[in-house]
PDB file of N, CA and C in Angstrom:
ATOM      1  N   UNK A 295      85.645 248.279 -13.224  1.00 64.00           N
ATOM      2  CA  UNK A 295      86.455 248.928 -14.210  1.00 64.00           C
ATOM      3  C   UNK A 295      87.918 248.617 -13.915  1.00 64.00           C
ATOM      4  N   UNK A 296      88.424 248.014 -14.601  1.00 71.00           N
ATOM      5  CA  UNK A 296      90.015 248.080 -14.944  1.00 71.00           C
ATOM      6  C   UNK A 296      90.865 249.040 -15.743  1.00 71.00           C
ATOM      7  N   UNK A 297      91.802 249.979 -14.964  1.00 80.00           N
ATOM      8  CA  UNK A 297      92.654 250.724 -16.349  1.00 80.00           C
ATOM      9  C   UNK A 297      93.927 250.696 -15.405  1.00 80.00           C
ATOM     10  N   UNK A 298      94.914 251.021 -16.354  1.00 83.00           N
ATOM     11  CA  UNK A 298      96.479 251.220 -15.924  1.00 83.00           C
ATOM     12  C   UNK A 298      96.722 252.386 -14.639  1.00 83.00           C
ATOM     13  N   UNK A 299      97.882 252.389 -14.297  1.00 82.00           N
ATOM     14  CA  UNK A 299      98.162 253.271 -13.272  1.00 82.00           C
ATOM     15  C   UNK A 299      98.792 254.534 -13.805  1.00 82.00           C
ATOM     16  N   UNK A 300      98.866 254.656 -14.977  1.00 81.00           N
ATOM     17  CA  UNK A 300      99.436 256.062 -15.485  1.00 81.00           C
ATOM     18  C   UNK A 300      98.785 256.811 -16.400  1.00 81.00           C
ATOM     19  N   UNK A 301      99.100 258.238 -16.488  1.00 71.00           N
ATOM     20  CA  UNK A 301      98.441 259.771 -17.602  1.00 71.00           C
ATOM     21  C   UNK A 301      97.058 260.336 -16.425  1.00 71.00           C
ATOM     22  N   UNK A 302      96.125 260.391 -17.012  1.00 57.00           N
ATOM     23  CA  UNK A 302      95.213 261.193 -16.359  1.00 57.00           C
ATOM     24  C   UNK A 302      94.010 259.959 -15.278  1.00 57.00           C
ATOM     25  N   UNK A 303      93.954 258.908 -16.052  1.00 67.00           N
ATOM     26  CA  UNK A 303      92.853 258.125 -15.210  1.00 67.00           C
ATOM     27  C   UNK A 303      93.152 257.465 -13.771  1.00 67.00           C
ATOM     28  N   UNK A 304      94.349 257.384 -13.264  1.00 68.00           N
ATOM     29  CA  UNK A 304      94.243 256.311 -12.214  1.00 68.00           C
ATOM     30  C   UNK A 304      93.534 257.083 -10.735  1.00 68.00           C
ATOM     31  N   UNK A 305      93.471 258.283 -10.990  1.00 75.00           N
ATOM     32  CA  UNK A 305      93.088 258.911  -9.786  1.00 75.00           C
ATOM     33  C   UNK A 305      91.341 258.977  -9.765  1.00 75.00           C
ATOM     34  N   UNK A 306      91.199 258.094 -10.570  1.00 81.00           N
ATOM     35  CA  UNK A 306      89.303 257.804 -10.668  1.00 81.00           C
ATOM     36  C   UNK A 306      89.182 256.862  -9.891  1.00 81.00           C
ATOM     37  N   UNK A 307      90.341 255.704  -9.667  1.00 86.00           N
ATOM     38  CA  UNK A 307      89.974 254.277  -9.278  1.00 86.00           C
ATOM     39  C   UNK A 307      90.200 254.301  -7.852  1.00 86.00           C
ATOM     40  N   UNK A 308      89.439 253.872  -7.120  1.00 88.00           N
ATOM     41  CA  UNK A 308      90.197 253.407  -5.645  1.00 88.00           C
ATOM     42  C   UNK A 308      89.969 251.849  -5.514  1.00 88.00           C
ATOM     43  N   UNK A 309      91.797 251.524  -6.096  1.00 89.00           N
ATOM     44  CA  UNK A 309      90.724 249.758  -6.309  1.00 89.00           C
ATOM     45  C   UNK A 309      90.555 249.374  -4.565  1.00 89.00           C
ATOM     46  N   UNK A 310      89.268 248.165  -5.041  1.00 89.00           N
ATOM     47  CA  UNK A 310      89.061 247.563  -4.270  1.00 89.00           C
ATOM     48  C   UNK A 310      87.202 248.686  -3.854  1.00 89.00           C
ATOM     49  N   UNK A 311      87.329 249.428  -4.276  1.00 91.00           N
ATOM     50  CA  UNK A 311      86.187 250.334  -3.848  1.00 91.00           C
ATOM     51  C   UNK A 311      85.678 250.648  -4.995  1.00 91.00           C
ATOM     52  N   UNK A 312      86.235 251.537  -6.209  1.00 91.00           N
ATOM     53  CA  UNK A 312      85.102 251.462  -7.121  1.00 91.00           C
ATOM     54  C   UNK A 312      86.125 250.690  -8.789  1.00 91.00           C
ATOM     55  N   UNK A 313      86.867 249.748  -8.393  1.00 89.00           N
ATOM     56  CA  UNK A 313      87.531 249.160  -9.603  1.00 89.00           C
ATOM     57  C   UNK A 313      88.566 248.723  -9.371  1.00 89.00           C
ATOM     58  N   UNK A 314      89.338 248.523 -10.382  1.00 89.00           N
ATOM     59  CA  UNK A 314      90.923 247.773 -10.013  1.00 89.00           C
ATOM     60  C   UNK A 314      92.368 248.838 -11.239  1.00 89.00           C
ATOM     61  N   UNK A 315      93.250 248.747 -10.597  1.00 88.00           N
ATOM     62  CA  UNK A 315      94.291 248.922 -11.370  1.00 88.00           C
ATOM     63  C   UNK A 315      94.998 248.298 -12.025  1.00 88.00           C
ATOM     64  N   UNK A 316      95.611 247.575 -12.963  1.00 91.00           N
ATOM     65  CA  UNK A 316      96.362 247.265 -13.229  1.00 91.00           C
ATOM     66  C   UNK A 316      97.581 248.311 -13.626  1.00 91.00           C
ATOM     67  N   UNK A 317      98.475 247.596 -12.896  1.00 90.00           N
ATOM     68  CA  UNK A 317     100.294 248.122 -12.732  1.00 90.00           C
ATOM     69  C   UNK A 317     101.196 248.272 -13.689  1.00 90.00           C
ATOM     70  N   UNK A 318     101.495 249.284 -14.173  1.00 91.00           N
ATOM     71  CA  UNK A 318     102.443 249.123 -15.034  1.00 91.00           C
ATOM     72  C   UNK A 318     103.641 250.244 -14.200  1.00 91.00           C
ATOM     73  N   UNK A 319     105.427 249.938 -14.729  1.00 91.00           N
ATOM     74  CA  UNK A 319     105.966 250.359 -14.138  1.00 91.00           C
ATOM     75  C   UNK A 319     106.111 252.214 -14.281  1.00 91.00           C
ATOM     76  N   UNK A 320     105.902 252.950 -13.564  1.00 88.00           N
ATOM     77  CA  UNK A 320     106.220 254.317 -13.826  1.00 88.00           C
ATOM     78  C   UNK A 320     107.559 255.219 -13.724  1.00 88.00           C
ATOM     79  N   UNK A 321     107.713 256.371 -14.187  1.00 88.00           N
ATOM     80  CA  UNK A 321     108.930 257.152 -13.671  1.00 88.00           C
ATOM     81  C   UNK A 321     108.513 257.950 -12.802  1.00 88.00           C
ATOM     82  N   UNK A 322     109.498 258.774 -12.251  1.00 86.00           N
ATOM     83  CA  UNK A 322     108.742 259.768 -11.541  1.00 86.00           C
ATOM     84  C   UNK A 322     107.796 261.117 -11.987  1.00 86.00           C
ATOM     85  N   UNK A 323     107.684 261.226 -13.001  1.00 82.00           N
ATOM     86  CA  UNK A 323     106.878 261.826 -13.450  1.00 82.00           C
ATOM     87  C   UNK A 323     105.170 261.158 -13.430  1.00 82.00           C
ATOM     88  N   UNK A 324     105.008 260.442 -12.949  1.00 80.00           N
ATOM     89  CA  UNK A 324     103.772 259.330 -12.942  1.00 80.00           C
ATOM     90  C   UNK A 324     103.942 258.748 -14.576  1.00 80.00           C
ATOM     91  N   UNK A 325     104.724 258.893 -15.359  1.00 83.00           N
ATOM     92  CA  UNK A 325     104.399 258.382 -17.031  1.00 83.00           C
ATOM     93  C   UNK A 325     104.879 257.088 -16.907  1.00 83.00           C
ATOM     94  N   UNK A 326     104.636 256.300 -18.214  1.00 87.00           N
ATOM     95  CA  UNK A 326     105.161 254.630 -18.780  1.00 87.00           C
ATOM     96  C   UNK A 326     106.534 254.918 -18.805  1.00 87.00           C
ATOM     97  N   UNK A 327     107.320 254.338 -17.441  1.00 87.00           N
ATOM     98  CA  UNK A 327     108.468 254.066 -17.730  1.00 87.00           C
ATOM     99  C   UNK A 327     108.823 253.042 -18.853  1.00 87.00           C
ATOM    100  N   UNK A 328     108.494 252.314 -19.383  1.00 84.00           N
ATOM    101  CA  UNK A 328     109.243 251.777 -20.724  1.00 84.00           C
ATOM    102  C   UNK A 328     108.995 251.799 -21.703  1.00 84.00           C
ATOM    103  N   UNK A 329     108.130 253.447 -22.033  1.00 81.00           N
ATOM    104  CA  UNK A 329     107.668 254.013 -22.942  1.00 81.00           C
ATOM    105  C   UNK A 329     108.387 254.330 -24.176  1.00 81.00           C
ATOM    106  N   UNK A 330     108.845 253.523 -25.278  1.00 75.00           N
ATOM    107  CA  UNK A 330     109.588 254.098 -26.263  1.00 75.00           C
ATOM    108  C   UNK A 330     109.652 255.363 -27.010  1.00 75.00           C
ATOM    109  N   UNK A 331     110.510 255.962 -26.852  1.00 72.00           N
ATOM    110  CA  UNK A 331     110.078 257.623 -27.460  1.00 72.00           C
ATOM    111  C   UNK A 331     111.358 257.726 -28.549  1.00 72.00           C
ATOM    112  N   UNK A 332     111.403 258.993 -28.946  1.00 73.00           N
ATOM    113  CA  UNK A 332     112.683 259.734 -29.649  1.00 73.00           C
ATOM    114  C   UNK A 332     112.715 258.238 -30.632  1.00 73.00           C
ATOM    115  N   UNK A 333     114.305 258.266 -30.670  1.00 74.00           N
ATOM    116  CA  UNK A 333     115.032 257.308 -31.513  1.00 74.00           C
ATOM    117  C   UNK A 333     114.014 255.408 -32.151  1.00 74.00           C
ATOM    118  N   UNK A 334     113.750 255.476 -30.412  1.00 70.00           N
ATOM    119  CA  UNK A 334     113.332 254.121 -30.565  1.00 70.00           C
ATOM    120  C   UNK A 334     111.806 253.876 -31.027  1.00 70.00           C
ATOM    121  N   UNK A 335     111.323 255.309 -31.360  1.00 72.00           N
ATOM    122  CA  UNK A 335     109.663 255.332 -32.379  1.00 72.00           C
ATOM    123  C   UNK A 335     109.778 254.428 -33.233  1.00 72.00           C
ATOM    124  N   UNK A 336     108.560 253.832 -33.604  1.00 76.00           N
ATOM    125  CA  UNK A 336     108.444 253.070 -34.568  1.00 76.00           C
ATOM    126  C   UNK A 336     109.660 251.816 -35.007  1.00 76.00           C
ATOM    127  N   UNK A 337     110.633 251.854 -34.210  1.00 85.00           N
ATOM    128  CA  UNK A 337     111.801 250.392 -34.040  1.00 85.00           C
ATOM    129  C   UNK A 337     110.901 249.401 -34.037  1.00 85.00           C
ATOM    130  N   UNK A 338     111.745 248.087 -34.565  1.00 89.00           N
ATOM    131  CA  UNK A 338     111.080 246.846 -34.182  1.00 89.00           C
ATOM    132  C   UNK A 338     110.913 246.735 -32.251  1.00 89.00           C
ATOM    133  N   UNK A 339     111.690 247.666 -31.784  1.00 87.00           N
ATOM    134  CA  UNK A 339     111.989 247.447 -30.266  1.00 87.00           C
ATOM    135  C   UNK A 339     110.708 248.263 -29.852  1.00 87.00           C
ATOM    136  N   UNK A 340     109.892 249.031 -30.362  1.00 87.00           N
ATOM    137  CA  UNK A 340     108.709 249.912 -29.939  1.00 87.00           C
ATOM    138  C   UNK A 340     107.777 248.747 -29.830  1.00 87.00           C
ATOM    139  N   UNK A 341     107.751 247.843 -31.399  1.00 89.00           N
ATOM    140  CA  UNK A 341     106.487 246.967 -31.234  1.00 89.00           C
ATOM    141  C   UNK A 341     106.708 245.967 -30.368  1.00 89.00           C
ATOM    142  N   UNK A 342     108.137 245.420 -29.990  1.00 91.00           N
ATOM    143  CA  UNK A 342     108.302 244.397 -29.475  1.00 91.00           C
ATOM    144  C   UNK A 342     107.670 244.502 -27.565  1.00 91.00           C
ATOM    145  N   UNK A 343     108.075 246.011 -27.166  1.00 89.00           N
ATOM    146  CA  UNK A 343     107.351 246.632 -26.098  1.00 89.00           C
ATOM    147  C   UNK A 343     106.009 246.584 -26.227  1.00 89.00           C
ATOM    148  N   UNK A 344     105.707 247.262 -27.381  1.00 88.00           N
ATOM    149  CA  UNK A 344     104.296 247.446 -27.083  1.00 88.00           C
ATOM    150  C   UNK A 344     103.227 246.126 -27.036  1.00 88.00           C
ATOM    151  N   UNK A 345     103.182 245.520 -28.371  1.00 93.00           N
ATOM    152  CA  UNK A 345     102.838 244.202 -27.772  1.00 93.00           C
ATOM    153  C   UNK A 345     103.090 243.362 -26.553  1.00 93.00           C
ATOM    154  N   UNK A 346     104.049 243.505 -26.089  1.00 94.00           N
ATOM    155  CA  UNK A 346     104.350 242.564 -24.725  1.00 94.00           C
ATOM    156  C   UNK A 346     103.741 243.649 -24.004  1.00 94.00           C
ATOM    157  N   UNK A 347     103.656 244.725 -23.563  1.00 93.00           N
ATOM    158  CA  UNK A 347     102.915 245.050 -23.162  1.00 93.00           C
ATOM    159  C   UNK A 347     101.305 245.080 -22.889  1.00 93.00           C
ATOM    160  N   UNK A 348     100.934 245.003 -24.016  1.00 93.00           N
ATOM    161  CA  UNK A 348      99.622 244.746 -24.330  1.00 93.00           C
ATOM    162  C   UNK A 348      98.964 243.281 -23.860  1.00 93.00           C
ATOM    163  N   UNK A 349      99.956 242.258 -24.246  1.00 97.00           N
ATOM    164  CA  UNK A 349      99.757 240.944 -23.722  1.00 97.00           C
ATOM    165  C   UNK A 349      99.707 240.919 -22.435  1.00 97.00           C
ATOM    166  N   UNK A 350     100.806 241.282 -21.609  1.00 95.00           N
ATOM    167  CA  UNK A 350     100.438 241.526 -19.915  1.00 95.00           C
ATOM    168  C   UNK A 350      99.588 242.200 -19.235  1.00 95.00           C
ATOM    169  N   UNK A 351      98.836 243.314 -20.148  1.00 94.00           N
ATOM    170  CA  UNK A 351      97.941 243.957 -19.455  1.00 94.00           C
ATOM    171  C   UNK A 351      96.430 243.153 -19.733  1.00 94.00           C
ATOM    172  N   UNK A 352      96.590 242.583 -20.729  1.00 96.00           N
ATOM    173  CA  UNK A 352      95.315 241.218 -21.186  1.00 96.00           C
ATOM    174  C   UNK A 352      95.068 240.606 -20.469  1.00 96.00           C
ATOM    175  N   UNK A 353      96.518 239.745 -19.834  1.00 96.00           N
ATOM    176  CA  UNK A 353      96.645 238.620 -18.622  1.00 96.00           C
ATOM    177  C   UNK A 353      96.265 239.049 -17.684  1.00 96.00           C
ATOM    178  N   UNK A 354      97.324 240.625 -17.215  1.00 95.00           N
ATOM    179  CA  UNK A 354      96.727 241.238 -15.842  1.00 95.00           C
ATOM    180  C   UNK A 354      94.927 241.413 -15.730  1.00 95.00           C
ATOM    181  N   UNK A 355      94.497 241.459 -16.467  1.00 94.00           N
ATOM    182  CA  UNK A 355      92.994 241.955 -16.817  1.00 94.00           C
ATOM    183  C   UNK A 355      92.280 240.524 -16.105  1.00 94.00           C
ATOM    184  N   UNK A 356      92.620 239.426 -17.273  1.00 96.00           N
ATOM    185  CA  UNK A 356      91.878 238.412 -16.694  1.00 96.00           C
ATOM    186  C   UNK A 356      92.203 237.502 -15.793  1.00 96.00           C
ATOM    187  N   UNK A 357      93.301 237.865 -15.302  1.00 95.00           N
ATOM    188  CA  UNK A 357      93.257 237.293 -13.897  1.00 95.00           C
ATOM    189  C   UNK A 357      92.654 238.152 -13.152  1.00 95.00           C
ATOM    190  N   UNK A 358      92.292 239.446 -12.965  1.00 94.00           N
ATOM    191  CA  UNK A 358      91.555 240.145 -12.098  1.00 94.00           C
ATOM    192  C   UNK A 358      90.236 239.448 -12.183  1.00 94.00           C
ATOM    193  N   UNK A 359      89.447 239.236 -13.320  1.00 94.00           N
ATOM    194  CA  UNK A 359      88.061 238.500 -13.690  1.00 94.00           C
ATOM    195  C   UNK A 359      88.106 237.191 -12.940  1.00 94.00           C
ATOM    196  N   UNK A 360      88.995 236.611 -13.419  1.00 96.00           N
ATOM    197  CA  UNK A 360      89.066 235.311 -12.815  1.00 96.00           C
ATOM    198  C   UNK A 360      88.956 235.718 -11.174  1.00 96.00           C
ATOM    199  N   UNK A 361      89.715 236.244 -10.694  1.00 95.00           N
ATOM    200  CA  UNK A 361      89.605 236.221  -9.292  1.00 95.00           C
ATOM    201  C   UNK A 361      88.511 237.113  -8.374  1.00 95.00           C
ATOM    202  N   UNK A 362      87.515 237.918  -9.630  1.00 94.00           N
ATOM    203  CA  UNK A 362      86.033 238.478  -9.047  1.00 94.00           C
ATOM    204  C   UNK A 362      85.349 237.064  -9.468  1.00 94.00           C
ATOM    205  N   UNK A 363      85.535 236.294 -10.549  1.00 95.00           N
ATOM    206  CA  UNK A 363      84.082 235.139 -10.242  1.00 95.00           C
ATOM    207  C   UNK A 363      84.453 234.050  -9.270  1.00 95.00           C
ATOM    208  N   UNK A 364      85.741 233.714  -9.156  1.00 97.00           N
ATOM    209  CA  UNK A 364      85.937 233.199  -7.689  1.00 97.00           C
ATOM    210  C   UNK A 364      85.638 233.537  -6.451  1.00 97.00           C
ATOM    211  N   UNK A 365      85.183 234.721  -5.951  1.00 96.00           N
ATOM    212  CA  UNK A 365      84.902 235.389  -5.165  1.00 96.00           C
ATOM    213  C   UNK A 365      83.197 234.773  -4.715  1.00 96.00           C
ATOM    214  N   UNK A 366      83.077 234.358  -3.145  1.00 97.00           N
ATOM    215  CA  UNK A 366      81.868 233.667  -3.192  1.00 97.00           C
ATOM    216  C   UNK A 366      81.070 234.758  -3.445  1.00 97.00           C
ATOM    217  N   UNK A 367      81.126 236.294  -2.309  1.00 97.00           N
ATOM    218  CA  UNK A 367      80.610 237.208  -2.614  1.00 97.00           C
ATOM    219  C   UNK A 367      80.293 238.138  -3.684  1.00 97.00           C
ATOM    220  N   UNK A 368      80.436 237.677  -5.225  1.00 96.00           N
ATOM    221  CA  UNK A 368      81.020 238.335  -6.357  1.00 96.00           C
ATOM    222  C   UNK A 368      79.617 239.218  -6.847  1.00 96.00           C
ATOM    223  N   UNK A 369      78.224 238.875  -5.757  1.00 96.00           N
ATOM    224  CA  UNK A 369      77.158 239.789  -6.724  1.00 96.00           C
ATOM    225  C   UNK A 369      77.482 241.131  -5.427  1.00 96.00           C
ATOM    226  N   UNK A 370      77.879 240.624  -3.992  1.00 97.00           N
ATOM    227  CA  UNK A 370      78.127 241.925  -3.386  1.00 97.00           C
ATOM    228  C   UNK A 370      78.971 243.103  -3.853  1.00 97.00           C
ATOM    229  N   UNK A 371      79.980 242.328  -3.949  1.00 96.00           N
ATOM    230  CA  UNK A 371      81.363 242.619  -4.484  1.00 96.00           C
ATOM    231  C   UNK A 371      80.739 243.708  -5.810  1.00 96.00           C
ATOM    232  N   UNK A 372      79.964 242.997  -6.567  1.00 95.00           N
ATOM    233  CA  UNK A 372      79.988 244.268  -8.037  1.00 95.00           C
ATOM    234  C   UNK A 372      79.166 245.398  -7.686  1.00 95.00           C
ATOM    235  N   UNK A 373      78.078 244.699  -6.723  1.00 97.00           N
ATOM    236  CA  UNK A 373      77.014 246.146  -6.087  1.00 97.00           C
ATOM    237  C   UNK A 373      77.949 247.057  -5.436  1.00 97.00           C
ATOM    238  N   UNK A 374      79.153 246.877  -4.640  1.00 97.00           N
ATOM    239  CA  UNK A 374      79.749 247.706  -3.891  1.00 97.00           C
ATOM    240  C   UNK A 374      80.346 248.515  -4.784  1.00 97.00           C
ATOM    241  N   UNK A 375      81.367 247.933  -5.674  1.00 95.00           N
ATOM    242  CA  UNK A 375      82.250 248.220  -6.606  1.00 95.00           C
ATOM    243  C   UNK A 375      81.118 249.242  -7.650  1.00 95.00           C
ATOM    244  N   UNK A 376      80.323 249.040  -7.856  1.00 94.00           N
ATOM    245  CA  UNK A 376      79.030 250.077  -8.631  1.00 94.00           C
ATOM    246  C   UNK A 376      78.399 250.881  -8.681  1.00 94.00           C
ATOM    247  N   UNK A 377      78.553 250.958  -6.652  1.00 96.00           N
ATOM    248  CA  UNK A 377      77.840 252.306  -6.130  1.00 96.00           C
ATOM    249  C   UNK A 377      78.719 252.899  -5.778  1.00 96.00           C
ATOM    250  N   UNK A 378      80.543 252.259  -5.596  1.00 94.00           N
ATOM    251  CA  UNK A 378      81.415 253.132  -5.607  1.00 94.00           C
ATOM    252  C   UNK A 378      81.276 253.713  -6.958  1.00 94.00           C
ATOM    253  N   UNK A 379      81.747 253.200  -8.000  1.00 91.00           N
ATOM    254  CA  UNK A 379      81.913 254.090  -9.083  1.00 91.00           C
ATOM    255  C   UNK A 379      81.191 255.112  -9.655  1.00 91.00           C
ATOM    256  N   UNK A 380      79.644 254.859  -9.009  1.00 91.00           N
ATOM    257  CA  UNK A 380      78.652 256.206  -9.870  1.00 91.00           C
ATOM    258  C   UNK A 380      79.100 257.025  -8.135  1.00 91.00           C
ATOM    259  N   UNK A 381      78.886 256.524  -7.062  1.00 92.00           N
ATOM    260  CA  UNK A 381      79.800 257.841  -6.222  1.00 92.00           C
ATOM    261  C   UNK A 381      80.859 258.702  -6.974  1.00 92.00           C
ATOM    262  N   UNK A 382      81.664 257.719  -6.879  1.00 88.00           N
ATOM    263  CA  UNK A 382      83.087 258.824  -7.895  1.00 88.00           C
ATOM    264  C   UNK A 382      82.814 259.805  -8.872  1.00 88.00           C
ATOM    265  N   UNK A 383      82.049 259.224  -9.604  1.00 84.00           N
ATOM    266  CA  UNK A 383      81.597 260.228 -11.255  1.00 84.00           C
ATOM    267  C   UNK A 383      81.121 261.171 -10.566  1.00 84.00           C
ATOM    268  N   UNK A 384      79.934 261.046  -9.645  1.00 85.00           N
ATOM    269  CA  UNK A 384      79.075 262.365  -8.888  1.00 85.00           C
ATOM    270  C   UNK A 384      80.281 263.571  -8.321  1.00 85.00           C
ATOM    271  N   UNK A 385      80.841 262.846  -7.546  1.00 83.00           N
ATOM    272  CA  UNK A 385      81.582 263.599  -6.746  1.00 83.00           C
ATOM    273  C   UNK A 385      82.822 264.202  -7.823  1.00 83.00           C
ATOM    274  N   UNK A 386      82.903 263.391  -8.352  1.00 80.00           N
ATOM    275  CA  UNK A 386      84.404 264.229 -10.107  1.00 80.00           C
ATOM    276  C   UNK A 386      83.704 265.141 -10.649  1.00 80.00           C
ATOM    277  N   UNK A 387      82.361 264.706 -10.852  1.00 79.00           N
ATOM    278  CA  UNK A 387      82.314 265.616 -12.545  1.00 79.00           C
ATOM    279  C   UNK A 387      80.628 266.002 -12.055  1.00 79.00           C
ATOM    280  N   UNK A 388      80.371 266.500 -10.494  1.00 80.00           N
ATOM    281  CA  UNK A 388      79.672 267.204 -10.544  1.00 80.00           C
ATOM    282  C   UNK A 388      79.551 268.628 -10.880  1.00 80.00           C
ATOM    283  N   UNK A 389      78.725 269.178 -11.642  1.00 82.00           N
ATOM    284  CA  UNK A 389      79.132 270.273 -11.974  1.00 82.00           C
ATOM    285  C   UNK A 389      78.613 271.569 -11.142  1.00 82.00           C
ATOM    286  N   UNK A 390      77.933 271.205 -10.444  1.00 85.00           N
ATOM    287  CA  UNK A 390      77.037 272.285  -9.381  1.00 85.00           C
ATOM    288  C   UNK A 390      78.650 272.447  -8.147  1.00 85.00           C
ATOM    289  N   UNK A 391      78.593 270.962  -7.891  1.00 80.00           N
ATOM    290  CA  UNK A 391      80.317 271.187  -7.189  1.00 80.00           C
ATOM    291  C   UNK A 391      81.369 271.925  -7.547  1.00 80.00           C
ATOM    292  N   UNK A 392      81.246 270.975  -8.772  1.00 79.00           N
ATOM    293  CA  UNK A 392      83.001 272.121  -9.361  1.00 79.00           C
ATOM    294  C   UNK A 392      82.915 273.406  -9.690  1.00 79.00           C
ATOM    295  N   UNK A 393      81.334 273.679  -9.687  1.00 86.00           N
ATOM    296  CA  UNK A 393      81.359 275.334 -10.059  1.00 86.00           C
ATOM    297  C   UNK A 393      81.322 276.336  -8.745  1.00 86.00           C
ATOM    298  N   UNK A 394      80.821 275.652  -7.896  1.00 86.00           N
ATOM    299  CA  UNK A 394      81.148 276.231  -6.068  1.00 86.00           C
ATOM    300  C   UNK A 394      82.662 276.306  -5.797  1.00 86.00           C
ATOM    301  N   UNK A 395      83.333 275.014  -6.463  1.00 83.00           N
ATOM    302  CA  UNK A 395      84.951 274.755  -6.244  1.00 83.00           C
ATOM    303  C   UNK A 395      85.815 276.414  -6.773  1.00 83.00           C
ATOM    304  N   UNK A 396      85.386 276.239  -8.117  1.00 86.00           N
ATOM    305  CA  UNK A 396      85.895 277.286  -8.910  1.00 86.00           C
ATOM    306  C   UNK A 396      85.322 278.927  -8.300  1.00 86.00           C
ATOM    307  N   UNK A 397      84.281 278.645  -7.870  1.00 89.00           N
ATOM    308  CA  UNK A 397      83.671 280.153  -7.699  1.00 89.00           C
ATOM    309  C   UNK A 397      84.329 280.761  -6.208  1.00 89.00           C
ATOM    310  N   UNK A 398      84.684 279.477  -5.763  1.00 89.00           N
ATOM    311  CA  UNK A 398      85.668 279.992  -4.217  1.00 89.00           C
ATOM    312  C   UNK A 398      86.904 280.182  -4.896  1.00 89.00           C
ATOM    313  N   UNK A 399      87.607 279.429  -5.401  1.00 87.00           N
ATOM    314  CA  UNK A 399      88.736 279.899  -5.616  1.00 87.00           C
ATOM    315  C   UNK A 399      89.157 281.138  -6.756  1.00 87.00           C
ATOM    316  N   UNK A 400      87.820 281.758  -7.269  1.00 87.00           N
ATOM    317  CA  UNK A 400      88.414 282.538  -8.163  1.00 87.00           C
ATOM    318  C   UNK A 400      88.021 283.811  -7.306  1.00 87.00           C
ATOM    319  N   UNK A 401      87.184 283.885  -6.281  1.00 87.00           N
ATOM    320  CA  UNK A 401      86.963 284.689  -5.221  1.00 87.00           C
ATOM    321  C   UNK A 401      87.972 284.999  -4.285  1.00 87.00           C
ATOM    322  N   UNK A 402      88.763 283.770  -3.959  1.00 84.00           N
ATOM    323  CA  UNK A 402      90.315 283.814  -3.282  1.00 84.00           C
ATOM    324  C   UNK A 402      90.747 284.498  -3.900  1.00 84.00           C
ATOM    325  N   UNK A 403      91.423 284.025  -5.057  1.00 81.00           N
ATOM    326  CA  UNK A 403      92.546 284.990  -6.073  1.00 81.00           C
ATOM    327  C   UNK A 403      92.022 286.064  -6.170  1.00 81.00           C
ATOM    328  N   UNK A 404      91.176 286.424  -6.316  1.00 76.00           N
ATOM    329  CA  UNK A 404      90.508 287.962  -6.816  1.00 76.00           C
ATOM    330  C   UNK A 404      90.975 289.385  -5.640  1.00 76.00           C
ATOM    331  N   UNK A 405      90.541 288.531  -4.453  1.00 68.00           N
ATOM    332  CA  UNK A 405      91.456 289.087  -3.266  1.00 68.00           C
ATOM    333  C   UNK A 405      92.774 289.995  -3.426  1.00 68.00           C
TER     334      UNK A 405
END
């Protein structure tokens, strides 16, 4: 799996273990630093970002591909990368977990 480094998803990926990131630049808020907002909505300067954007994250994409089928190991490589990622989902969005998670901490606060 490939996605960007900013909003809610990058904390799914551990590249190299269950996927890859591609980089885009951030602020400190973790958001798209060259995110056009306010004034510059809908400007020719929004699309001119956003497309170039879009184009580099295409490139960034397939050079990542390119450099998993170069990889001699590339059927290990996806088994690893596969049993990382259904790890991750288990461990995110188990729900027997997150409801032990929640049931301690609403037991804390209740305190």
């Amino acid at each position: 799996m490939c996605i960007t480094n900013i909003c809610a998803l990058p904390e799914l990926i551990t590249p190299g273990e269950n996927g890859y990131l591609l980089e885009l630049p951030l602020n400190e808020s973790r958001e798209w630093k060259n995110w056009p907002h306010g004034e510059k909505f809908q400007t020719e300067e929004y699309w001119e970002i956003l497309n170039g954007t879009y184009e580099y994250l295409a490139e960034a994409a397939f050079e990542q591909i390119i450099k998993f089928l170069d990889r001699s190991d590339k059927r290990e490589n996806y088994e690893y990368l596969s049993a990382g990622a259904l790890a991750q989902a288990q461990n995110v969005n188990n729900a027997e977990k997150q409801n032990e998670l929640f049931d301690l901490l609403y037991t804390a606060t209740a305190k």
